[in-house]
């Protein structure tokens, strides 16, 4: 899903929330238009994706070459199944929550803290797991716990382990990880897909946004989004998807993994919705600081 579309839905909802009472009818009118435009873009994007998928697969088969792993197997099921199940409202909640985490350092620190608890539980479960699929997708270069510890050191100082507690949403997320690790360990594949690929896909962009919004320098506080040992995210993701499609899973297990990935989207929204920062403030700060960096707004200093 394009960030521009996400931001459009977010901007419409934020504009309405801050509008004077006398202007609410007009705001609702523009919000509905924005939502319609957002929905139209999603629908068009899905149709284009579907056409491109068929076209690429047919051309590859005709040329007798390997098909992009994202266009087949469990990789396609996950990409397609998660994208189509997310409503406009859910996507707006996700982006609104993300920008709330960029509003100020306190909100961003709260986000990093929740992620720390999630990744500690997730990577501990992966370490202990005997599931062959989980082990096959457990690349050391993807692990995030150590990077998160660096960010925690920056925001909290020394001995922060004794001073932090998971938020209610983080506790629910961790509880789900522990539950499936015991009962259906193969579902951890959904967690690896949802968390690691999302981090890797958007890491550089997210890191830049956090740096500009919060005036962070020299990589301080953004180690979580940095993958120094992966020189090419595109090549790595292709390799990861190939390994994903090679897993020995039944059709029912694959469908269960897609369902779990969709549940994780909800759990992630819950974590983001706990953040108290102002999404509108974060967006404006990000825009202004981006213009300053590019020297497109010289009178800002």
One Martini backbone bead per residue (centre of mass of N, CA, C, O) as a GRO file, in nm:
protein
  301
    1UNK     BB    1   0.097   0.036   0.022
    2UNK     BB    2   0.079   0.360  -0.013
    3UNK     BB    3   0.174   0.633   0.165
    4UNK     BB    4  -0.002   0.844   0.030
    5UNK     BB    5  -0.271   0.706   0.093
    6UNK     BB    6  -0.245   0.700   0.392
    7UNK     BB    7  -0.211   1.008   0.435
    8UNK     BB    8  -0.479   1.092   0.322
    9UNK     BB    9  -0.657   0.959   0.537
   10UNK     BB   10  -0.526   1.101   0.776
   11UNK     BB   11  -0.568   1.397   0.696
   12UNK     BB   12  -0.875   1.388   0.694
   13UNK     BB   13  -0.922   1.306   0.992
   14UNK     BB   14  -0.760   1.541   1.121
   15UNK     BB   15  -0.912   1.779   0.999
   16UNK     BB   16  -1.184   1.711   1.131
   17UNK     BB   17  -1.097   1.711   1.434
   18UNK     BB   18  -1.000   2.037   1.408
   19UNK     BB   19  -1.260   2.143   1.334
   20UNK     BB   20  -1.499   2.348   1.349
   21UNK     BB   21  -1.826   2.315   1.407
   22UNK     BB   22  -1.921   2.494   1.153
   23UNK     BB   23  -1.722   2.294   0.953
   24UNK     BB   24  -1.808   1.987   0.952
   25UNK     BB   25  -1.960   1.943   0.689
   26UNK     BB   26  -1.723   2.013   0.505
   27UNK     BB   27  -1.522   1.810   0.620
   28UNK     BB   28  -1.690   1.559   0.557
   29UNK     BB   29  -1.686   1.595   0.255
   30UNK     BB   30  -1.371   1.571   0.223
   31UNK     BB   31  -1.338   1.303   0.366
   32UNK     BB   32  -1.511   1.135   0.169
   33UNK     BB   33  -1.337   1.198  -0.076
   34UNK     BB   34  -1.075   1.080   0.033
   35UNK     BB   35  -1.181   0.795   0.082
   36UNK     BB   36  -1.258   0.741  -0.211
   37UNK     BB   37  -0.976   0.783  -0.329
   38UNK     BB   38  -0.838   0.569  -0.163
   39UNK     BB   39  -1.014   0.328  -0.257
   40UNK     BB   40  -0.950   0.360  -0.558
   41UNK     BB   41  -0.645   0.315  -0.539
   42UNK     BB   42  -0.660   0.034  -0.421
   43UNK     BB   43  -0.822  -0.098  -0.647
   44UNK     BB   44  -0.624  -0.032  -0.875
   45UNK     BB   45  -0.374  -0.165  -0.751
   46UNK     BB   46  -0.493  -0.452  -0.742
   47UNK     BB   47  -0.542  -0.481  -1.048
   48UNK     BB   48  -0.251  -0.435  -1.133
   49UNK     BB   49  -0.125  -0.664  -0.970
   50UNK     BB   50  -0.285  -0.891  -1.105
   51UNK     BB   51  -0.187  -0.840  -1.395
   52UNK     BB   52   0.118  -0.855  -1.337
   53UNK     BB   53   0.124  -1.141  -1.227
   54UNK     BB   54   0.025  -1.284  -1.481
   55UNK     BB   55   0.226  -1.163  -1.685
   56UNK     BB   56   0.491  -1.256  -1.552
   57UNK     BB   57   0.428  -1.558  -1.538
   58UNK     BB   58   0.386  -1.602  -1.844
   59UNK     BB   59   0.664  -1.501  -1.938
   60UNK     BB   60   0.835  -1.697  -1.771
   61UNK     BB   61   0.721  -1.957  -1.889
   62UNK     BB   62   0.794  -1.895  -2.188
   63UNK     BB   63   1.115  -1.854  -2.103
   64UNK     BB   64   1.208  -2.055  -1.884
   65UNK     BB   65   1.195  -1.905  -1.598
   66UNK     BB   66   1.209  -1.773  -1.305
   67UNK     BB   67   0.991  -1.688  -1.067
   68UNK     BB   68   0.890  -1.469  -0.868
   69UNK     BB   69   0.834  -1.555  -0.541
   70UNK     BB   70   0.596  -1.340  -0.496
   71UNK     BB   71   0.414  -1.503  -0.737
   72UNK     BB   72   0.407  -1.747  -0.522
   73UNK     BB   73   0.265  -1.921  -0.301
   74UNK     BB   74   0.293  -1.806   0.018
   75UNK     BB   75   0.380  -1.526  -0.064
   76UNK     BB   76   0.122  -1.456  -0.220
   77UNK     BB   77  -0.081  -1.514   0.004
   78UNK     BB   78   0.025  -1.296   0.197
   79UNK     BB   79   0.021  -1.044   0.025
   80UNK     BB   80  -0.278  -1.075  -0.064
   81UNK     BB   81  -0.426  -1.140   0.212
   82UNK     BB   82  -0.338  -0.875   0.363
   83UNK     BB   83  -0.419  -0.646   0.171
   84UNK     BB   84  -0.735  -0.718   0.132
   85UNK     BB   85  -0.816  -0.713   0.454
   86UNK     BB   86  -0.760  -0.409   0.466
   87UNK     BB   87  -0.895  -0.138   0.564
   88UNK     BB   88  -0.913   0.194   0.558
   89UNK     BB   89  -0.935   0.229   0.865
   90UNK     BB   90  -0.688   0.058   0.938
   91UNK     BB   91  -0.477   0.218   0.778
   92UNK     BB   92  -0.526   0.486   0.925
   93UNK     BB   93  -0.452   0.381   1.207
   94UNK     BB   94  -0.164   0.300   1.144
   95UNK     BB   95  -0.056   0.580   1.049
   96UNK     BB   96  -0.143   0.746   1.287
   97UNK     BB   97   0.030   0.586   1.492
   98UNK     BB   98   0.305   0.631   1.363
   99UNK     BB   99   0.301   0.946   1.381
  100UNK     BB  100   0.271   0.954   1.688
  101UNK     BB  101   0.568   0.831   1.726
  102UNK     BB  102   0.690   1.117   1.583
  103UNK     BB  103   0.615   1.370   1.764
  104UNK     BB  104   0.808   1.258   2.001
  105UNK     BB  105   1.034   1.111   2.209
  106UNK     BB  106   0.834   0.979   2.402
  107UNK     BB  107   0.668   0.825   2.188
  108UNK     BB  108   0.904   0.678   2.055
  109UNK     BB  109   0.998   0.532   2.310
  110UNK     BB  110   0.736   0.372   2.346
  111UNK     BB  111   0.760   0.216   2.084
  112UNK     BB  112   1.037   0.084   2.133
  113UNK     BB  113   0.951  -0.063   2.390
  114UNK     BB  114   0.737  -0.246   2.265
  115UNK     BB  115   0.927  -0.377   2.056
  116UNK     BB  116   1.117  -0.505   2.256
  117UNK     BB  117   0.915  -0.708   2.378
  118UNK     BB  118   0.837  -0.846   2.114
  119UNK     BB  119   1.127  -0.940   2.020
  120UNK     BB  120   1.206  -1.099   2.266
  121UNK     BB  121   0.978  -1.308   2.239
  122UNK     BB  122   1.020  -1.394   1.944
  123UNK     BB  123   1.332  -1.475   1.960
  124UNK     BB  124   1.297  -1.678   2.185
  125UNK     BB  125   1.102  -1.866   2.032
  126UNK     BB  126   1.294  -1.923   1.794
  127UNK     BB  127   1.528  -2.044   1.960
  128UNK     BB  128   1.335  -2.286   2.083
  129UNK     BB  129   1.249  -2.392   1.827
  130UNK     BB  130   1.167  -2.701   1.623
  131UNK     BB  131   1.076  -2.570   1.373
  132UNK     BB  132   1.175  -2.580   1.048
  133UNK     BB  133   1.053  -2.320   0.931
  134UNK     BB  134   1.154  -2.121   1.142
  135UNK     BB  135   1.455  -2.188   1.102
  136UNK     BB  136   1.474  -2.118   0.792
  137UNK     BB  137   1.382  -1.795   0.864
  138UNK     BB  138   1.631  -1.757   1.070
  139UNK     BB  139   1.801  -1.472   1.033
  140UNK     BB  140   2.048  -1.306   1.192
  141UNK     BB  141   2.022  -1.028   1.022
  142UNK     BB  142   1.716  -0.976   1.141
  143UNK     BB  143   1.770  -0.927   1.413
  144UNK     BB  144   1.652  -0.676   1.680
  145UNK     BB  145   1.728  -0.671   1.984
  146UNK     BB  146   2.010  -0.531   1.982
  147UNK     BB  147   1.915  -0.270   1.846
  148UNK     BB  148   1.706  -0.195   2.064
  149UNK     BB  149   1.911  -0.166   2.295
  150UNK     BB  150   2.049   0.082   2.179
  151UNK     BB  151   1.798   0.262   2.185
  152UNK     BB  152   1.749   0.235   2.488
  153UNK     BB  153   2.013   0.359   2.578
  154UNK     BB  154   1.958   0.638   2.457
  155UNK     BB  155   1.669   0.700   2.602
  156UNK     BB  156   1.749   0.585   2.915
  157UNK     BB  157   2.009   0.456   2.965
  158UNK     BB  158   2.116   0.299   3.221
  159UNK     BB  159   1.936   0.041   3.360
  160UNK     BB  160   1.643   0.004   3.210
  161UNK     BB  161   1.534  -0.285   3.278
  162UNK     BB  162   1.419  -0.189   3.574
  163UNK     BB  163   1.208   0.056   3.447
  164UNK     BB  164   1.032  -0.131   3.262
  165UNK     BB  165   0.707  -0.174   3.095
  166UNK     BB  166   0.460  -0.316   2.947
  167UNK     BB  167   0.210  -0.262   2.767
  168UNK     BB  168  -0.094  -0.382   2.704
  169UNK     BB  169  -0.039  -0.437   2.399
  170UNK     BB  170   0.233  -0.580   2.438
  171UNK     BB  171   0.124  -0.807   2.618
  172UNK     BB  172  -0.069  -0.927   2.404
  173UNK     BB  173   0.147  -0.988   2.195
  174UNK     BB  174   0.323  -1.173   2.371
  175UNK     BB  175   0.102  -1.380   2.438
  176UNK     BB  176   0.068  -1.478   2.148
  177UNK     BB  177   0.350  -1.586   2.106
  178UNK     BB  178   0.347  -1.793   2.340
  179UNK     BB  179   0.105  -1.956   2.248
  180UNK     BB  180   0.206  -2.056   1.960
  181UNK     BB  181   0.477  -2.176   2.052
  182UNK     BB  182   0.313  -2.414   2.198
  183UNK     BB  183   0.075  -2.496   1.979
  184UNK     BB  184   0.168  -2.330   1.682
  185UNK     BB  185   0.473  -2.280   1.561
  186UNK     BB  186   0.422  -2.220   1.250
  187UNK     BB  187   0.301  -1.923   1.307
  188UNK     BB  188   0.578  -1.772   1.323
  189UNK     BB  189   0.596  -1.704   1.023
  190UNK     BB  190   0.407  -1.457   1.038
  191UNK     BB  191   0.598  -1.291   1.220
  192UNK     BB  192   0.840  -1.284   1.034
  193UNK     BB  193   0.698  -1.149   0.799
  194UNK     BB  194   0.570  -0.897   0.934
  195UNK     BB  195   0.824  -0.780   1.072
  196UNK     BB  196   1.086  -0.811   0.897
  197UNK     BB  197   0.982  -0.712   0.618
  198UNK     BB  198   0.881  -0.442   0.717
  199UNK     BB  199   1.154  -0.340   0.821
  200UNK     BB  200   1.312  -0.374   0.553
  201UNK     BB  201   1.137  -0.216   0.356
  202UNK     BB  202   1.107   0.057   0.570
  203UNK     BB  203   1.372   0.138   0.721
  204UNK     BB  204   1.491   0.386   0.571
  205UNK     BB  205   1.239   0.562   0.586
  206UNK     BB  206   1.187   0.551   0.894
  207UNK     BB  207   1.458   0.663   0.983
  208UNK     BB  208   1.432   0.938   0.838
  209UNK     BB  209   1.174   1.031   0.980
  210UNK     BB  210   1.282   1.021   1.270
  211UNK     BB  211   1.521   1.211   1.232
  212UNK     BB  212   1.356   1.462   1.134
  213UNK     BB  213   1.136   1.479   1.362
  214UNK     BB  214   1.367   1.437   1.623
  215UNK     BB  215   1.663   1.521   1.579
  216UNK     BB  216   1.851   1.286   1.480
  217UNK     BB  217   2.190   1.164   1.517
  218UNK     BB  218   2.412   0.923   1.414
  219UNK     BB  219   2.176   0.694   1.461
  220UNK     BB  220   2.026   0.777   1.699
  221UNK     BB  221   1.748   0.570   1.779
  222UNK     BB  222   1.775   0.384   1.474
  223UNK     BB  223   1.884   0.085   1.478
  224UNK     BB  224   1.630  -0.084   1.413
  225UNK     BB  225   1.639   0.029   1.093
  226UNK     BB  226   1.925  -0.117   1.070
  227UNK     BB  227   2.099  -0.312   0.794
  228UNK     BB  228   2.427  -0.368   0.759
  229UNK     BB  229   2.420  -0.695   0.663
  230UNK     BB  230   2.230  -0.577   0.414
  231UNK     BB  231   2.305  -0.458   0.105
  232UNK     BB  232   2.037  -0.606  -0.031
  233UNK     BB  233   1.707  -0.608   0.007
  234UNK     BB  234   1.605  -0.736  -0.253
  235UNK     BB  235   1.777  -0.997  -0.251
  236UNK     BB  236   1.697  -1.094   0.029
  237UNK     BB  237   1.389  -1.115  -0.015
  238UNK     BB  238   1.403  -1.322  -0.238
  239UNK     BB  239   1.536  -1.541  -0.064
  240UNK     BB  240   1.317  -1.551   0.157
  241UNK     BB  241   1.079  -1.628  -0.027
  242UNK     BB  242   1.200  -1.891  -0.127
  243UNK     BB  243   1.205  -2.024   0.154
  244UNK     BB  244   0.906  -1.998   0.211
  245UNK     BB  245   0.805  -2.175  -0.041
  246UNK     BB  246   0.974  -2.442   0.069
  247UNK     BB  247   0.784  -2.514   0.273
  248UNK     BB  248   0.635  -2.781   0.465
  249UNK     BB  249   0.296  -2.733   0.393
  250UNK     BB  250  -0.019  -2.711   0.430
  251UNK     BB  251  -0.291  -2.551   0.329
  252UNK     BB  252  -0.399  -2.492   0.614
  253UNK     BB  253  -0.137  -2.368   0.726
  254UNK     BB  254  -0.125  -2.135   0.528
  255UNK     BB  255  -0.396  -2.007   0.610
  256UNK     BB  256  -0.316  -1.966   0.906
  257UNK     BB  257  -0.084  -1.767   0.847
  258UNK     BB  258  -0.257  -1.548   0.721
  259UNK     BB  259  -0.438  -1.504   0.966
  260UNK     BB  260  -0.208  -1.423   1.158
  261UNK     BB  261  -0.113  -1.175   1.000
  262UNK     BB  262  -0.382  -1.021   1.043
  263UNK     BB  263  -0.370  -1.017   1.350
  264UNK     BB  264  -0.103  -0.853   1.366
  265UNK     BB  265  -0.214  -0.593   1.258
  266UNK     BB  266  -0.391  -0.542   1.505
  267UNK     BB  267  -0.165  -0.547   1.720
  268UNK     BB  268  -0.013  -0.307   1.598
  269UNK     BB  269  -0.236  -0.100   1.625
  270UNK     BB  270  -0.256  -0.113   1.933
  271UNK     BB  271   0.025  -0.004   1.986
  272UNK     BB  272  -0.009   0.269   1.830
  273UNK     BB  273  -0.274   0.372   1.984
  274UNK     BB  274  -0.117   0.435   2.260
  275UNK     BB  275  -0.007   0.675   2.147
  276UNK     BB  276   0.008   1.040   2.233
  277UNK     BB  277   0.080   1.171   1.992
  278UNK     BB  278   0.075   1.399   1.722
  279UNK     BB  279   0.031   1.345   1.393
  280UNK     BB  280   0.021   1.635   1.281
  281UNK     BB  281   0.284   1.733   1.402
  282UNK     BB  282   0.467   1.525   1.264
  283UNK     BB  283   0.402   1.599   0.972
  284UNK     BB  284   0.491   1.897   0.984
  285UNK     BB  285   0.780   1.852   1.082
  286UNK     BB  286   0.868   1.672   0.849
  287UNK     BB  287   0.816   1.874   0.622
  288UNK     BB  288   0.996   2.107   0.717
  289UNK     BB  289   1.267   1.945   0.751
  290UNK     BB  290   1.280   1.854   0.457
  291UNK     BB  291   1.302   2.139   0.337
  292UNK     BB  292   1.558   2.219   0.482
  293UNK     BB  293   1.744   1.997   0.367
  294UNK     BB  294   1.669   2.097   0.057
  295UNK     BB  295   1.646   2.412   0.045
  296UNK     BB  296   1.320   2.509  -0.009
  297UNK     BB  297   1.316   2.685   0.287
  298UNK     BB  298   1.522   2.932   0.377
  299UNK     BB  299   1.353   3.101   0.605
  300UNK     BB  300   1.382   2.864   0.832
  301UNK     BB  301   1.716   2.806   0.864
   0.00000   0.00000   0.00000
